[in-house]
CSV table of C-alpha atoms in Angstrom, one decimal:
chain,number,residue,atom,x,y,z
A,1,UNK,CA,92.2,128.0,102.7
A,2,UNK,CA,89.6,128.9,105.5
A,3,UNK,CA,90.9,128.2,109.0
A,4,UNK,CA,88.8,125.4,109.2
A,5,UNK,CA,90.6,123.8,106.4
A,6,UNK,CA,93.8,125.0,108.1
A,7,UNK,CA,92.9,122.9,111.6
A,8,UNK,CA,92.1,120.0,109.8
A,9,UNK,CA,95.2,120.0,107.7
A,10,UNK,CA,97.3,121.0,111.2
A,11,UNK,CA,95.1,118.4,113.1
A,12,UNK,CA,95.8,115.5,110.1
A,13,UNK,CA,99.7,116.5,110.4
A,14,UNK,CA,100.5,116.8,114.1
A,15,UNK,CA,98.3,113.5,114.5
A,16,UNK,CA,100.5,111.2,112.2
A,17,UNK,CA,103.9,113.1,113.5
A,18,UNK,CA,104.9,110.2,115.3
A,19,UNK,CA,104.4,107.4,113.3
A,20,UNK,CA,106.3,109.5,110.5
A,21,UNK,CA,109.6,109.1,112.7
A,22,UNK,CA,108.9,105.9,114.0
A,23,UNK,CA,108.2,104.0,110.9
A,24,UNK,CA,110.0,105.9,107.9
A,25,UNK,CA,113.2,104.2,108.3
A,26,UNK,CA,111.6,100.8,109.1
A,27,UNK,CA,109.6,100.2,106.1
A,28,UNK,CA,112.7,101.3,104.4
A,29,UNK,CA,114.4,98.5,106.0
A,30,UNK,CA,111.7,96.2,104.6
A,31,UNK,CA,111.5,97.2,101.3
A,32,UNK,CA,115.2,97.1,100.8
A,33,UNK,CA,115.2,93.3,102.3
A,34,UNK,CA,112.5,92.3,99.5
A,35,UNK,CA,113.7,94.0,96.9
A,36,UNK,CA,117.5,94.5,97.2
A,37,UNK,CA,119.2,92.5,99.5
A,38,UNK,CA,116.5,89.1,99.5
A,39,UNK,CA,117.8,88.8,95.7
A,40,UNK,CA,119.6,85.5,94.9
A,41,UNK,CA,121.4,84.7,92.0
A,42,UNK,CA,119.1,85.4,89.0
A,43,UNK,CA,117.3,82.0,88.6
A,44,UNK,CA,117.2,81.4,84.5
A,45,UNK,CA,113.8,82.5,83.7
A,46,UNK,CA,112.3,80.0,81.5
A,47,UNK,CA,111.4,81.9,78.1
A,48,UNK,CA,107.9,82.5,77.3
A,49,UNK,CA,109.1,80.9,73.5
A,50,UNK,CA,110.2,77.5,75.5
A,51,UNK,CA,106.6,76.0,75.6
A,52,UNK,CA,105.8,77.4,71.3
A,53,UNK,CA,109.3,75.2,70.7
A,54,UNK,CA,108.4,72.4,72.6
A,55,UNK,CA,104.7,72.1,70.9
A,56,UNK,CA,106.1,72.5,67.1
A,57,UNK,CA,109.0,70.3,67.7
A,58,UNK,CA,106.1,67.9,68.9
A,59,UNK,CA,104.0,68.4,65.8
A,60,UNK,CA,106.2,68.3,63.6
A,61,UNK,CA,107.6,64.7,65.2
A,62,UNK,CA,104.1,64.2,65.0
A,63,UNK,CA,103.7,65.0,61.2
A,64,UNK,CA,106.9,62.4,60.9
A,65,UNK,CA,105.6,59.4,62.4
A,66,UNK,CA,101.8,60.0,60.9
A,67,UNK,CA,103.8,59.3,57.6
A,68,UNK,CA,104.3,55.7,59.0
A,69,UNK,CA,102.0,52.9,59.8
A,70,UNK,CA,103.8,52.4,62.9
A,71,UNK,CA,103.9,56.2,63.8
A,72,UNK,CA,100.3,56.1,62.8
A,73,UNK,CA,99.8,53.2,65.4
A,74,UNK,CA,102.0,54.4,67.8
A,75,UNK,CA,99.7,57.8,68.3
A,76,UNK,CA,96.3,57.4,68.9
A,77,UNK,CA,95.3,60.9,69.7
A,78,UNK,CA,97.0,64.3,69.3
A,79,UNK,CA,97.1,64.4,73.6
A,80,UNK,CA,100.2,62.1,73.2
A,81,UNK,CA,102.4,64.5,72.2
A,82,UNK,CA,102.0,66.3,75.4
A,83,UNK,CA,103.9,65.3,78.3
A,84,UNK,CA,101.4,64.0,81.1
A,85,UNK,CA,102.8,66.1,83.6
A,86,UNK,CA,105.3,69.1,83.4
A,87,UNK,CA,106.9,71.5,85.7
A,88,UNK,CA,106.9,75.2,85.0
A,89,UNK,CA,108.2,78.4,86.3
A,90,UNK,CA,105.8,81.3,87.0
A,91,UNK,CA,106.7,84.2,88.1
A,92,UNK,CA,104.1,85.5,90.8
A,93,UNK,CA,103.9,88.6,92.4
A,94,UNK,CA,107.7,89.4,91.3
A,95,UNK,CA,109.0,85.9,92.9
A,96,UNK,CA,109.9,82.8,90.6
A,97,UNK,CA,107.9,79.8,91.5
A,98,UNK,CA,107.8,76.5,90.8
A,99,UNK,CA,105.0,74.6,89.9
A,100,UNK,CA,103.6,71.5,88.9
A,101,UNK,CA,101.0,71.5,86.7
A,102,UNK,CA,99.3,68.0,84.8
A,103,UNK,CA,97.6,67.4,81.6
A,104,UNK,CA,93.6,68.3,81.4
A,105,UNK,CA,92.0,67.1,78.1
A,106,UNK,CA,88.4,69.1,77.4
A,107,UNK,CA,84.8,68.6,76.3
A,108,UNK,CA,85.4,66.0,73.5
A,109,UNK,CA,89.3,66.1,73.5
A,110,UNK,CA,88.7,69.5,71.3
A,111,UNK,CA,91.8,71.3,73.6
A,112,UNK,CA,94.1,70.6,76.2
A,113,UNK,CA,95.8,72.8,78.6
A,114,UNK,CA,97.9,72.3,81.6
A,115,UNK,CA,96.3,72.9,85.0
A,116,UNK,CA,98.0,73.7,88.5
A,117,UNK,CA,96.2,70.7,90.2
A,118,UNK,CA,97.6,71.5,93.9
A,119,UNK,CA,95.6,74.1,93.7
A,120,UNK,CA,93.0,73.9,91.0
A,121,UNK,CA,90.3,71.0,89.6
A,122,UNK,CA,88.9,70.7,86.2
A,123,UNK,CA,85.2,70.1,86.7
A,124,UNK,CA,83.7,69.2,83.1
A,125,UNK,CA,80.0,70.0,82.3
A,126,UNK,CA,77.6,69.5,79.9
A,127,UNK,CA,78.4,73.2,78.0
A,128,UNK,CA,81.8,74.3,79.6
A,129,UNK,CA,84.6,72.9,81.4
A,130,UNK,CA,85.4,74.9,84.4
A,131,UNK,CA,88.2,75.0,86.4
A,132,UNK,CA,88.4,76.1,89.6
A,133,UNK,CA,89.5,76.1,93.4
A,134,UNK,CA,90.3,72.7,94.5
A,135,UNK,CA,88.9,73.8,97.9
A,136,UNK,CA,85.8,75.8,98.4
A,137,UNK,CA,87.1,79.8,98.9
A,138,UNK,CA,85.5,80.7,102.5
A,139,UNK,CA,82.1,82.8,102.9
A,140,UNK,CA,82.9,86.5,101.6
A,141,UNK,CA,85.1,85.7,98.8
A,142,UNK,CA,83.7,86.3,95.6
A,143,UNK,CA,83.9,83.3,92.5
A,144,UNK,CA,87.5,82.0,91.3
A,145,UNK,CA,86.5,80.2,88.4
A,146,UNK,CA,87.9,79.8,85.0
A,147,UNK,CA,85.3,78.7,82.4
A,148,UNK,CA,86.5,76.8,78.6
A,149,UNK,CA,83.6,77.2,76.0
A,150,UNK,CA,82.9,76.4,72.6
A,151,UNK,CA,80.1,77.7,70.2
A,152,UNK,CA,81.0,75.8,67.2
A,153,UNK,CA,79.1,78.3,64.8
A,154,UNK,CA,79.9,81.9,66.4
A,155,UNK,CA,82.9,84.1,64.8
A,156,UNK,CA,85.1,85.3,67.6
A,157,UNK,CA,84.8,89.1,65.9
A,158,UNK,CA,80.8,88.7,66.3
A,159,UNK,CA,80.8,87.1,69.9
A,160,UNK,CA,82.8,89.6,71.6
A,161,UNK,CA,81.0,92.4,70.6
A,162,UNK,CA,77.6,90.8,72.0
A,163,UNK,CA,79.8,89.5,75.3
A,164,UNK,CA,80.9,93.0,75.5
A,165,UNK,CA,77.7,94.5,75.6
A,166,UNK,CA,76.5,91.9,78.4
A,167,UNK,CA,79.9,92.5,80.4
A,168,UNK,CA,78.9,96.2,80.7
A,169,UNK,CA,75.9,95.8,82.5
A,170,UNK,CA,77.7,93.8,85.5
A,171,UNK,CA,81.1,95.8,85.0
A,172,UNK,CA,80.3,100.0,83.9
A,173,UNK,CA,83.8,100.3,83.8
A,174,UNK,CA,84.8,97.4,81.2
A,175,UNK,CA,88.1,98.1,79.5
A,176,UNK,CA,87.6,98.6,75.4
A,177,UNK,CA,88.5,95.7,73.5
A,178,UNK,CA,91.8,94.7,73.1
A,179,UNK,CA,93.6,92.5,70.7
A,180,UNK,CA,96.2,90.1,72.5
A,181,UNK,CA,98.7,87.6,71.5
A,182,UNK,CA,99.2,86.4,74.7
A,183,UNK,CA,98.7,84.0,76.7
A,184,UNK,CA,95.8,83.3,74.0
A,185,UNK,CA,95.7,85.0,70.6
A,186,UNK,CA,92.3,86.7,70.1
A,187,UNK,CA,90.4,89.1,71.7
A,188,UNK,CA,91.0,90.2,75.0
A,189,UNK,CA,87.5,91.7,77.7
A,190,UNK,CA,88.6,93.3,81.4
A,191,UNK,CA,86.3,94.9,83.9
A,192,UNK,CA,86.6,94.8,87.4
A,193,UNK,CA,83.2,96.4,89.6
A,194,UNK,CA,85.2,98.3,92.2
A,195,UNK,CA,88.2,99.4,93.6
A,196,UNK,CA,88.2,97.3,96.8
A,197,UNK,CA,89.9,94.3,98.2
A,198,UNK,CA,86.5,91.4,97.2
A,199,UNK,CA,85.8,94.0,93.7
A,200,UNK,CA,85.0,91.2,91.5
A,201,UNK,CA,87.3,90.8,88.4
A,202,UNK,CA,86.5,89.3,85.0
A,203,UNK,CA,88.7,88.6,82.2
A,204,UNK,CA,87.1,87.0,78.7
A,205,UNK,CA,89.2,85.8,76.1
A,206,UNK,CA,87.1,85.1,72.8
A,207,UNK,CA,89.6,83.1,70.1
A,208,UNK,CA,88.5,81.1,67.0
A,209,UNK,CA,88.4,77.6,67.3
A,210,UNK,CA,90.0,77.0,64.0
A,211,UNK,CA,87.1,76.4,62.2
A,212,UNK,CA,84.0,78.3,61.9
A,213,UNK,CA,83.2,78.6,65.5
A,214,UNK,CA,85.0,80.4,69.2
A,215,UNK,CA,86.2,79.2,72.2
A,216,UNK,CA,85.0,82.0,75.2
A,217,UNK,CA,87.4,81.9,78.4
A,218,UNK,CA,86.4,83.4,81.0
A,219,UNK,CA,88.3,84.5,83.9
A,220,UNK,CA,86.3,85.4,87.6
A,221,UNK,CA,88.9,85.9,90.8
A,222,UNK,CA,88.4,89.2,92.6
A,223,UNK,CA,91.0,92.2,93.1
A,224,UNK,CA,92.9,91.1,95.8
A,225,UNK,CA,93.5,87.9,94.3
A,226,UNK,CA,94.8,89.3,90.6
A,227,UNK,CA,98.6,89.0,91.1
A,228,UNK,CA,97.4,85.3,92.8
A,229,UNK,CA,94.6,83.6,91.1
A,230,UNK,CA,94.5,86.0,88.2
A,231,UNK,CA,97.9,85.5,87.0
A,232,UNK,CA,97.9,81.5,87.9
A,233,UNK,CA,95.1,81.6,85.6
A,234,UNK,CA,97.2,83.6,83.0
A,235,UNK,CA,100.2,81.0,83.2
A,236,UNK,CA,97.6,77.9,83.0
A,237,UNK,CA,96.0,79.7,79.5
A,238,UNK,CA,99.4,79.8,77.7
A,239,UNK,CA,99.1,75.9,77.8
A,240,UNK,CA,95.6,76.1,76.0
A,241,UNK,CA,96.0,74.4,72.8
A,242,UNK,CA,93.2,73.0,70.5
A,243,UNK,CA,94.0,69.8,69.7
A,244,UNK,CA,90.5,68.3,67.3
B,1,UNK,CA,111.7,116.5,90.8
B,2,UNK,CA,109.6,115.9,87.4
B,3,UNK,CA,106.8,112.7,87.6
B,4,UNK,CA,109.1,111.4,84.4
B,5,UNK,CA,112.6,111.2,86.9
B,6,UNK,CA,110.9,109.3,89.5
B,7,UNK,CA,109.3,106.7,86.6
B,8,UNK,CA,113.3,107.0,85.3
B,9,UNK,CA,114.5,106.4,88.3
B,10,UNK,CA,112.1,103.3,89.8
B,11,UNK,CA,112.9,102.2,86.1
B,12,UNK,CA,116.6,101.8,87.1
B,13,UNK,CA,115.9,99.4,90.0
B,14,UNK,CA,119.0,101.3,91.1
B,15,UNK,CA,118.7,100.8,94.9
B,16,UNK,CA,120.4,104.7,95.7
B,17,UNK,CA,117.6,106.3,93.4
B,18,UNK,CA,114.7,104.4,94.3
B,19,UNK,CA,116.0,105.2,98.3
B,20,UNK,CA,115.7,109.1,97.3
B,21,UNK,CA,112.2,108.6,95.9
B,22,UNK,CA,111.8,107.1,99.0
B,23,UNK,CA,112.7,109.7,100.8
B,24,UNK,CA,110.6,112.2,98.7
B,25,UNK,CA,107.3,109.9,99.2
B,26,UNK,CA,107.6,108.4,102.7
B,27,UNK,CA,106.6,111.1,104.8
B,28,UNK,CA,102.7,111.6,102.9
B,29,UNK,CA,102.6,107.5,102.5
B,30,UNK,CA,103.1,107.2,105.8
B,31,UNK,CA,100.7,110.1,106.9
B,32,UNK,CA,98.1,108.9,104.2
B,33,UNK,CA,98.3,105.4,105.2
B,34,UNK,CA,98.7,106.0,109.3
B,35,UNK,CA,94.9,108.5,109.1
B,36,UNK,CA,93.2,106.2,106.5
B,37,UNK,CA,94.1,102.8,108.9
B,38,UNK,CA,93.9,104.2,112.0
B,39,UNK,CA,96.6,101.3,112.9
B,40,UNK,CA,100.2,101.9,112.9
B,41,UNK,CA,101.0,98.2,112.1
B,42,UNK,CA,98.7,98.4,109.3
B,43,UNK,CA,100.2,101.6,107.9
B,44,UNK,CA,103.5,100.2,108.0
B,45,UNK,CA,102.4,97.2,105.9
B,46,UNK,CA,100.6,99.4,103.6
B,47,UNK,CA,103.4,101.6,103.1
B,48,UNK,CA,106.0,99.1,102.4
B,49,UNK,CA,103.6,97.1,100.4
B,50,UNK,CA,102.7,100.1,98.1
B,51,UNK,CA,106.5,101.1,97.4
B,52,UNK,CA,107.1,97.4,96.6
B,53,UNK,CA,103.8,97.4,94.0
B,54,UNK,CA,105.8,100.5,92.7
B,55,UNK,CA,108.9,99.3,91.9
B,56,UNK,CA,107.7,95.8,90.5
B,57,UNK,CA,105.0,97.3,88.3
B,58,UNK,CA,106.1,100.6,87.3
B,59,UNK,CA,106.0,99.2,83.7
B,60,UNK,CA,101.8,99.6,84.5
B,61,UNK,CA,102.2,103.1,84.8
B,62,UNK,CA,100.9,105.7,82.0
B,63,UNK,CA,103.5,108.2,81.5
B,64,UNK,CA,100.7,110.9,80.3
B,65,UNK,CA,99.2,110.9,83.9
B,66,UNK,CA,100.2,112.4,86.2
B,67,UNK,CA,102.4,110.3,89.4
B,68,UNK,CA,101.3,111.3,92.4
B,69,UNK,CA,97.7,110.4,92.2
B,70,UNK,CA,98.9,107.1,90.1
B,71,UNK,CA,101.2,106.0,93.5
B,72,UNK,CA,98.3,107.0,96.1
B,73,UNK,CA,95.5,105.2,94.2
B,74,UNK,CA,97.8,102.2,94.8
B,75,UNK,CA,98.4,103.1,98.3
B,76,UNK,CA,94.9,103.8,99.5
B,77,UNK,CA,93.6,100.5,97.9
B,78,UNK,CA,96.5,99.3,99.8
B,79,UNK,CA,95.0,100.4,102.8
B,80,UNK,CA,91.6,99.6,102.0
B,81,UNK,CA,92.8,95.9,101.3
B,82,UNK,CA,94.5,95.6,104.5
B,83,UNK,CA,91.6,96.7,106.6
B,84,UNK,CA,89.2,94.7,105.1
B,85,UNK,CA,91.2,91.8,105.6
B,86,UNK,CA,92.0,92.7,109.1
B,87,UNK,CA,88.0,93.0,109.8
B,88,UNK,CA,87.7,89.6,108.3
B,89,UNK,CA,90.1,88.5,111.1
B,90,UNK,CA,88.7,90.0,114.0
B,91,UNK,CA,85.7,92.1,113.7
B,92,UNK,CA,86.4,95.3,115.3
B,93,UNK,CA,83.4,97.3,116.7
B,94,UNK,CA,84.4,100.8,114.8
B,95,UNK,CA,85.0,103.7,117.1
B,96,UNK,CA,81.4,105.2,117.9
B,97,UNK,CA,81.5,108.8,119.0
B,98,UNK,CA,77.7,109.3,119.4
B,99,UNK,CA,78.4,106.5,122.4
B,100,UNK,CA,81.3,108.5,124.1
B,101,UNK,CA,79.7,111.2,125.7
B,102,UNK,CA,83.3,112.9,126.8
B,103,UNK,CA,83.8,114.2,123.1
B,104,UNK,CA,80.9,115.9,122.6
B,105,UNK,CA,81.9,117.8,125.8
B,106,UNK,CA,85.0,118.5,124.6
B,107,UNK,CA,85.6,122.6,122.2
B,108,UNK,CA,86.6,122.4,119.4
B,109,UNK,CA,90.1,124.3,120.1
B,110,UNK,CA,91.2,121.1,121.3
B,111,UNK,CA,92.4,120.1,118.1
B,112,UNK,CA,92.4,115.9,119.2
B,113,UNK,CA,88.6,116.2,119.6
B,114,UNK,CA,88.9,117.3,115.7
B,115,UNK,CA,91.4,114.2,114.6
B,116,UNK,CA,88.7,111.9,116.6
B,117,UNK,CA,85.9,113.5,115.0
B,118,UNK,CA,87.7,112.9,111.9
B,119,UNK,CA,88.1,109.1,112.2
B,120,UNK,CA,84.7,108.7,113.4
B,121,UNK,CA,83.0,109.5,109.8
B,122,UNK,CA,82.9,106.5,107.6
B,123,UNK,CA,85.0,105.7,105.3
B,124,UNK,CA,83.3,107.1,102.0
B,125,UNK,CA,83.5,110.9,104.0
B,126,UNK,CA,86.9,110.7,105.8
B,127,UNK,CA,89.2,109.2,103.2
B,128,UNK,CA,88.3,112.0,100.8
B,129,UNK,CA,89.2,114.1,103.8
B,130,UNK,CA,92.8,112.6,104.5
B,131,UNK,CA,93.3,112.7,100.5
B,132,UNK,CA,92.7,116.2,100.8
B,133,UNK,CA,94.4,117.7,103.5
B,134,UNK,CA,97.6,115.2,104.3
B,135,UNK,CA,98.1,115.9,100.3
B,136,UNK,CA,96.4,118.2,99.1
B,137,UNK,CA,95.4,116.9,96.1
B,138,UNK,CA,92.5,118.7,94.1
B,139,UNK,CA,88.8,117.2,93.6
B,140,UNK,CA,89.7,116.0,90.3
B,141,UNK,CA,92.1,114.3,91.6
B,142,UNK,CA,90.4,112.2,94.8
B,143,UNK,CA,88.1,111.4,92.2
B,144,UNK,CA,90.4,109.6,89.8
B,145,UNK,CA,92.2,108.1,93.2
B,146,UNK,CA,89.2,106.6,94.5
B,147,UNK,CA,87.5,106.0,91.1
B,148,UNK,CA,84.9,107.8,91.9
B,149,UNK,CA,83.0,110.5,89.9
B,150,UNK,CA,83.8,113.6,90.6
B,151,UNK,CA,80.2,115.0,91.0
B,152,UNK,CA,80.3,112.5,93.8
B,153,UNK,CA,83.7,113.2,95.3
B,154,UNK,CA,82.7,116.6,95.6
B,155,UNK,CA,79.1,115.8,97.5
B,156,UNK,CA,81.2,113.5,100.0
B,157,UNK,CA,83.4,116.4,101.0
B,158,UNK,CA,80.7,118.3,101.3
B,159,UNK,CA,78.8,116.1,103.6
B,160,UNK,CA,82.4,115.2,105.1
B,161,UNK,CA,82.5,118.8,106.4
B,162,UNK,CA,79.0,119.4,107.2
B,163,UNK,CA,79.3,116.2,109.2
B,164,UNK,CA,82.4,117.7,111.1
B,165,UNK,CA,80.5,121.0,112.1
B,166,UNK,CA,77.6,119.5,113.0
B,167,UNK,CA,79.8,116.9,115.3
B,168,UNK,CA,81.9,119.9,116.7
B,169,UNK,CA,78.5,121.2,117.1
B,170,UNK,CA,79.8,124.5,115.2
B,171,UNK,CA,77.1,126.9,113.7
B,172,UNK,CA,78.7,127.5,110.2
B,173,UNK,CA,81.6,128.4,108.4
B,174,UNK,CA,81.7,131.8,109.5
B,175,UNK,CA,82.0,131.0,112.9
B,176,UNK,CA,85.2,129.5,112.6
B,177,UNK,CA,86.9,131.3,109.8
B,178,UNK,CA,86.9,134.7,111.6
């Protein structure tokens, strides 16, 4: 190391000597209030297998009653088995929380999932559904969106290769393609632009649609916001179910 | 202590264990964070933050790479969120030391002119720098920190220096190597 390198590394070190000793032992203090002593008795997490239950113990009172004339006349669309509105646990940025979140019916009542409308509105379009910020995100902030798409005659294995080649123009650094389970089963596309607070961050889910076609979810929030909107995003897709 | 005994250890949640990898991290975090903010309060927040990102998503970490760079890619995004957000909140002229005439006066033996010459370079040249010297990590490493490529990780720290010289209004290496 030349001496130069030496008086930066001396300058670097005698410079931040002081806030070493003031500061060590309080942002010890802090963490161990978050993350030891802040802990109350371990609220029952609500299984991820609660919500799977409570859907096939609906369809299969559903198949029941569809055996009747009055079950038949009783349930006019497959959005009655879901309760209108629901309250969930979601655990966010390490804490439990509560939320309520309401029944959203898509594009032609093809799907339904659950959306977190304190925060959140479905806007429905033409093409796509999208759901997004119930209030405008201020100047600077990049999109929070959440966009539900069907192309009725595109395989999901065909589609995500050609969304994956579009994704790397915006996002060099796009994950490779993943197969997930959860919180939709299909394919899973990440990229994120940069590492900095506003780096925009997208996630695409491409699933099949049951039938010949895909549904396309796609996720935009930005860095900052992934333990926030990113993973409110992730609780709201584990509703997703397609209902035509 | 091993990268895989820290992970072992956060992994435990055992308050007593993750105090001693406290212990063993603070003093660069806090270093890191207090040069790359420039803000005491801000360091603090960034410090504590980063440790609590640690122990919560530990289960992100790859085993095969190596720790160290792993916790201050967390930390110095940490840092970088917190000033940004900070600017958002008040927008803070950044220190300008082509507009304080006193510095320029000042030799280079006086090693504060040095720190303030350090903080004046943007942020693409002096975080490289703190990376460097508070921790001596290697090129390769800054790089994969900062997500940079290394090609250009090396070019900033190049400039980085050149820019320091030319501030201190040194001649070359030589000069101050002798």
């Amino acid at each position: 190391m030349s001496k130069f390198d030496e008086r930066i590394k001396k300058e670097l070190t005698s410079r931040t000597d002081d806030d070493v000793r003031a500061l060590e032992e309080d942002i010890w203090n802090g963490i161990n209030e978050e993350l030891f002593e802040r802990r109350t008795p371990e609220v029952k997490k609500r299984k991820r297998w609660v919500p799977v239950v409570a859907v096939i113990a609906a369809a299969l009172v559903l198949a029941f009653t569809l055996q009747t004339e009055p079950g038949s006349a009783l349930i006019k669309t497959v959005k009655d088995m879901f309760v209108p509105e629901k309250e969930i646990i979601q655990n966010l940025e390490g804490q439990d929380e509560h939320t309520n979140v309401t029944l959203n019916e898509g594009k032609d009542s093809e799907y339904v999932i659950y959306v977190d409308e304190e925060r959140y509105k479905m806007v429905k379009g033409g093409d796509a559904d999208v759901i997004t910020t119930s209030e405008p995100l201020p100047d600077g902030y990049p999109e929070v969106s959440m966009e539900i798409r069907q192309f009725p005659t595109d395989k999901p294995e065909d589609l995500v290769k050609e969304i994956e080649e579009e994704l790397k123009i915006d996002f060099p650094e796009l994950r490779p393609m993943e197969t997930v389970t959860e919180p939709v089963e299909g394919y899973w596309l990440h990229g994120l632009t940069e590492s900095v607070w506003d780096g925009k961050v997208i996630d695409v889910y491409v699933m099949s649609n049951g039938k010949d076609g895909s549904f396309v979810i796609t996720e935009n929030y930005f860095l900052e916001a992934a333990e926030g909107h990113g993973a409110r995003f992730t609780h709201m897709l584990q509703s997703f179910e397609i209902v035509d | 202590m091993e990268q895989h005994h820290w992970v072992q250890q956060i992994q435990s949640g055992d308050p007593v264990a993750f105090r001693k990898f406290y212990e063993a991290y603070a003093n660069g975090a806090i270093r890191t964070a207090s040069a790359i903010t420039r803000n005491r309060e801000l360091a603090k927040d960034a410090v504590q933050e980063t440790f609590i990102r640690v122990f919560r998503q530990i289960g992100s970490y790859d085993p095969a790479l190596p720790f160290d760079p792993w916790f201050y890619r967390i930390l110095t995004n940490e840092c970088l969120r917190l000033m940004d957000k900070e600017t958002l909140l008040v927008k803070v002229e950044p220190a300008n030391l082509e507009d304080n005439p006193t510095l320029a006066e000042e030799s280079f033996d006086q090693l504060s002119n040095l720190y303030d010459v350090i903080q004046s370079l943007d942020n693409h040249h002096r975080i490289p720098l703190i990376l460097k010297y508070v921790k001596g990590f290697s090129e390769k490493e800054i790089a994969g920190i900062l997500n940079v490529n290394q090609n250009t990780l090396k070019s900033r720290l190049f400039k980085a220096r050149k820019q320091l010289k030319l501030r201190l209004d040194l001649p070359g290496e030589e000069d101050v190597t002798r």
